[in-house]
Tab-separated table of C-alpha atoms in Angstrom:
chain	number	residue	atom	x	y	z
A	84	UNK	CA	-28.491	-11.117	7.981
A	85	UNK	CA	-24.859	-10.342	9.853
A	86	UNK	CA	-24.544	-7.630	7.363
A	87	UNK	CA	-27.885	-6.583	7.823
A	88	UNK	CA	-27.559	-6.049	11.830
A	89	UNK	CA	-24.045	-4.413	11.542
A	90	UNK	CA	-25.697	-1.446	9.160
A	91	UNK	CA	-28.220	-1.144	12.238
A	92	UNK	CA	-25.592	-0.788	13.942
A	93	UNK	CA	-24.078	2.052	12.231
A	94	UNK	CA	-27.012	3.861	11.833
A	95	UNK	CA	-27.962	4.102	14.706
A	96	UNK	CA	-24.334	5.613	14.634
A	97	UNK	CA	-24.964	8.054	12.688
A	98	UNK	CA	-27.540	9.297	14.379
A	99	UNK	CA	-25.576	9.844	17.476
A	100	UNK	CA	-26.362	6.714	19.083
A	101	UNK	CA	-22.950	5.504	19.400
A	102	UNK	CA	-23.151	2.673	21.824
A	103	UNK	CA	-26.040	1.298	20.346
A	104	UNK	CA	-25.402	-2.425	20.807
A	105	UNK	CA	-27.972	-5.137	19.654
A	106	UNK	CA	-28.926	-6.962	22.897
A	107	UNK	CA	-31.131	-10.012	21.195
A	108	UNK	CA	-32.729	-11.371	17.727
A	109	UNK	CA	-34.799	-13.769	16.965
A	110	UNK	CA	-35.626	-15.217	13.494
A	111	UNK	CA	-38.873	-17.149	13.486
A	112	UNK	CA	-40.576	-18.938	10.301
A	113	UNK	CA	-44.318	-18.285	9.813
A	114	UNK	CA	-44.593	-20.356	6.725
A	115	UNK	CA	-42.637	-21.173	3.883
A	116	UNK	CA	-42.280	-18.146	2.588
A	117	UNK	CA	-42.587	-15.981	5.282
A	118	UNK	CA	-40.162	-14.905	8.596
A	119	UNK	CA	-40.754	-12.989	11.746
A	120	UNK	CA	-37.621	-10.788	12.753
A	121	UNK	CA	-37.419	-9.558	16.514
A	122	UNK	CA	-34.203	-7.486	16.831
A	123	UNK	CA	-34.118	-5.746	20.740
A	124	UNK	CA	-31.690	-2.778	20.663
A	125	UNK	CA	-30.344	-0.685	23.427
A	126	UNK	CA	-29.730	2.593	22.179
A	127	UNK	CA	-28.125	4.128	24.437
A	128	UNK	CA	-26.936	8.059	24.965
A	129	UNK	CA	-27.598	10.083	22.068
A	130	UNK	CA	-24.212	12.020	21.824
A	131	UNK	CA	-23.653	15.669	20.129
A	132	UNK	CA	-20.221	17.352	19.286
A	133	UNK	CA	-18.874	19.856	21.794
A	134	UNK	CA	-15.171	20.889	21.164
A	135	UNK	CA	-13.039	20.267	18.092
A	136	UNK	CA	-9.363	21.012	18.866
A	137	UNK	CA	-6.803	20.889	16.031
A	138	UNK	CA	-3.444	19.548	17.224
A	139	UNK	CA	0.105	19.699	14.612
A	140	UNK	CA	-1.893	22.214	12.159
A	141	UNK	CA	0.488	24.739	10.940
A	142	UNK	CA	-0.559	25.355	7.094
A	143	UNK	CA	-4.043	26.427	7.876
A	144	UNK	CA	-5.140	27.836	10.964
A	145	UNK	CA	-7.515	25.994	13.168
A	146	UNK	CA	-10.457	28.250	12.492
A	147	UNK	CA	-10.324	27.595	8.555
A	148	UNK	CA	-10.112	23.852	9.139
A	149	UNK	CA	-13.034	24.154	11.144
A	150	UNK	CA	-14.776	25.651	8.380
A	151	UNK	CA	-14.072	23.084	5.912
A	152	UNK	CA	-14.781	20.080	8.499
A	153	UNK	CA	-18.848	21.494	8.673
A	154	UNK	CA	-19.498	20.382	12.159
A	155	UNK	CA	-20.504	22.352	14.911
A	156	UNK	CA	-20.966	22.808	18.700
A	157	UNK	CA	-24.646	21.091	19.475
A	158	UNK	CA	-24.377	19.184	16.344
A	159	UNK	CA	-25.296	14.834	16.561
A	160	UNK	CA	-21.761	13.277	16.551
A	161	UNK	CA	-22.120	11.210	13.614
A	162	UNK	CA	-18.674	9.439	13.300
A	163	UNK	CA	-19.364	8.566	9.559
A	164	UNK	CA	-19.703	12.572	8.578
A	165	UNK	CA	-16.829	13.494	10.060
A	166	UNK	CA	-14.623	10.415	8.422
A	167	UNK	CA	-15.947	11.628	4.963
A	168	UNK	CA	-15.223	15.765	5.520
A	169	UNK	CA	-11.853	14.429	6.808
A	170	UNK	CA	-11.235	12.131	3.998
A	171	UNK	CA	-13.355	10.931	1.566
A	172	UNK	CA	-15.338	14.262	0.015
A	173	UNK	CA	-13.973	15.882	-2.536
A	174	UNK	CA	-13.105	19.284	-0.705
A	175	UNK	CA	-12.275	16.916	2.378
A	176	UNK	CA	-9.344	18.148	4.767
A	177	UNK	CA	-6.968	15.574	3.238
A	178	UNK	CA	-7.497	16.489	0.068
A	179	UNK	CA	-7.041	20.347	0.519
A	180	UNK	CA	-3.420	19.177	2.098
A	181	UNK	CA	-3.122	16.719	-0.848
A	182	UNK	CA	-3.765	19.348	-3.283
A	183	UNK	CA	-0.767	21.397	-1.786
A	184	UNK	CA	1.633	18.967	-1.938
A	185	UNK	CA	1.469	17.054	1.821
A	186	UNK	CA	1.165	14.010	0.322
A	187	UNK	CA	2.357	12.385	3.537
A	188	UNK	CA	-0.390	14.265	5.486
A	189	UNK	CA	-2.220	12.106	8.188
A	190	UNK	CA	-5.379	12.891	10.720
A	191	UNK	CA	-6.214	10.551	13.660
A	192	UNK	CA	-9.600	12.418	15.417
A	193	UNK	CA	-9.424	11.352	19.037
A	194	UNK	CA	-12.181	11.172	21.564
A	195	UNK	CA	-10.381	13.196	24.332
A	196	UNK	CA	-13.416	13.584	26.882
A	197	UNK	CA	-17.041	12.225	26.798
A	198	UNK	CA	-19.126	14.272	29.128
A	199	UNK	CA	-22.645	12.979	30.170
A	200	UNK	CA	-23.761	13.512	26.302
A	201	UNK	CA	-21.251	15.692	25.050
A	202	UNK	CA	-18.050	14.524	23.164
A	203	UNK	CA	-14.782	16.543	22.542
A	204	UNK	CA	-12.639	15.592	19.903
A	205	UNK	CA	-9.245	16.180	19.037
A	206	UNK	CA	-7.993	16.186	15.792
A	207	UNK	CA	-4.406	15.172	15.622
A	208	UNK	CA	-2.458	15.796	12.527
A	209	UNK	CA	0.950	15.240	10.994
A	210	UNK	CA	1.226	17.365	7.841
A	211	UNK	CA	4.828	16.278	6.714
A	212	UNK	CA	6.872	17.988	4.280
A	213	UNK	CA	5.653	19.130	0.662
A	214	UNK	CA	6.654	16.676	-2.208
A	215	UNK	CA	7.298	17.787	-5.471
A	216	UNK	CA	7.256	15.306	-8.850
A	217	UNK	CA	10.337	14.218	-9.910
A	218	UNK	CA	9.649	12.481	-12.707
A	219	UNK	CA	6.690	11.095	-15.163
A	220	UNK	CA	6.595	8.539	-16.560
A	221	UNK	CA	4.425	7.499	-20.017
A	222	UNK	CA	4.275	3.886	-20.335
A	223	UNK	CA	1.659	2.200	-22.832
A	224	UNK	CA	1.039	4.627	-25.463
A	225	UNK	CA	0.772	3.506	-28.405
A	226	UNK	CA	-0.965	5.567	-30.509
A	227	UNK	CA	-0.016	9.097	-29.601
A	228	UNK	CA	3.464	10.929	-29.813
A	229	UNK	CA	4.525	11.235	-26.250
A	230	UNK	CA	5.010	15.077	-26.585
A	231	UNK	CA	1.207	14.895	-27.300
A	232	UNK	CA	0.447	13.368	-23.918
A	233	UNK	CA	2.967	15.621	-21.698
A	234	UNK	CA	1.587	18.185	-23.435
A	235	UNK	CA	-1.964	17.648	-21.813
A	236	UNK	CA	-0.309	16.690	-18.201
A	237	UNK	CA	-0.882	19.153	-15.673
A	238	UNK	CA	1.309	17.563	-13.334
A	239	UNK	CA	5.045	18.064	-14.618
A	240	UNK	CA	8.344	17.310	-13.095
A	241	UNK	CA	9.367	20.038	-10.479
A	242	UNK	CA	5.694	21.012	-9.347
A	243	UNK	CA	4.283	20.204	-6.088
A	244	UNK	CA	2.665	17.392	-5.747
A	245	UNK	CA	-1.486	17.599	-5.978
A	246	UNK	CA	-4.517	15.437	-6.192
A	247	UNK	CA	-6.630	17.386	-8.324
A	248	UNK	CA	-4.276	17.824	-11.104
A	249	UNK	CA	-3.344	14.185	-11.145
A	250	UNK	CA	-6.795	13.417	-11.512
A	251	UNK	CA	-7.611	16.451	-14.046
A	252	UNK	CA	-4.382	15.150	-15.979
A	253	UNK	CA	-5.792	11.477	-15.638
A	254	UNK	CA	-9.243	12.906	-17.762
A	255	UNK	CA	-7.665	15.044	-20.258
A	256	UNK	CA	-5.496	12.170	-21.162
């Protein structure tokens, strides 16, 4: 039931509603097998995005991140979204740094200035320097030659470091 109230909670987040707050709830039995559930919520402002700033970006410019982050003046500020084209998609802004080698890259977004219903957000970002593999390691094998397997690696030592070859390594194997 906690669980239950805390996804409420966040989606009434994503749907721009973020200080949606649960105000009371009442759990009443009707018979044995049966419950009444009252849940009062106060929604709140709905909020929408207004201004995306990009702070510490110097390997793409700020328009091109913009691009790839899919949000938009006017659009419902949906905190969730913007987590997952910042992280967790696969063409995500991490990853596109990840795939270059800024393997040390970090984003914080920041809520600079909340406006009546309007939210600006600053993305601050600390790309790091490139890293490049120094060495791989095969441990394990057992029934392949090891040439075999670094054969089939598309991450060797010397190259910059990147996500989707790991990972396209990591199948081929």
């Amino acid at each position: 039931y906690k669980e239950a109230k805390e996804n409420l909670q966040n989606y009434y987040a994503e749907l721009g509603y973020r200080d949606a707050i649960i105000v009371a709830d009442t759990v009443k039995n009707v018979d044995d097998k049966h419950v009444d559930i009252n849940i009062h919520v106060e929604e709140g402002n709905k909020y929408y995005l207004r201004n995306v700033s990009w702070v510490g970006n110097t390997v793409y410019t700020s328009d091109a991140l913009s691009q790839t982050l899919k949000m938009e003046r006017g659009d419902v500020y949906n905190q969730k979204k913007m987590t997952e084209r910042l992280v967790t998609d696969e063409d995500a802004i991490q990853n596109q740094y990840w795939n270059n080698g800024y393997v040390f890259f970090q984003i914080d977004p920041v809520e600079v200035n909340v406006d009546g219903d309007s939210i600006d957000v600053e993305m601050r970002m600390s790309e790091g320097s490139q890293a490049t593999i120094n060495h791989v390691r095969i441990a394990g094998n057992d029934r392949l030659y090891e040439e075999v397997v670094r054969r089939e690696l598309r991450t060797k030592p010397g190259d910059l470091f990147s996500k989707a070859a790991l990972e396209r390594s990591y199948r081929d194997i």
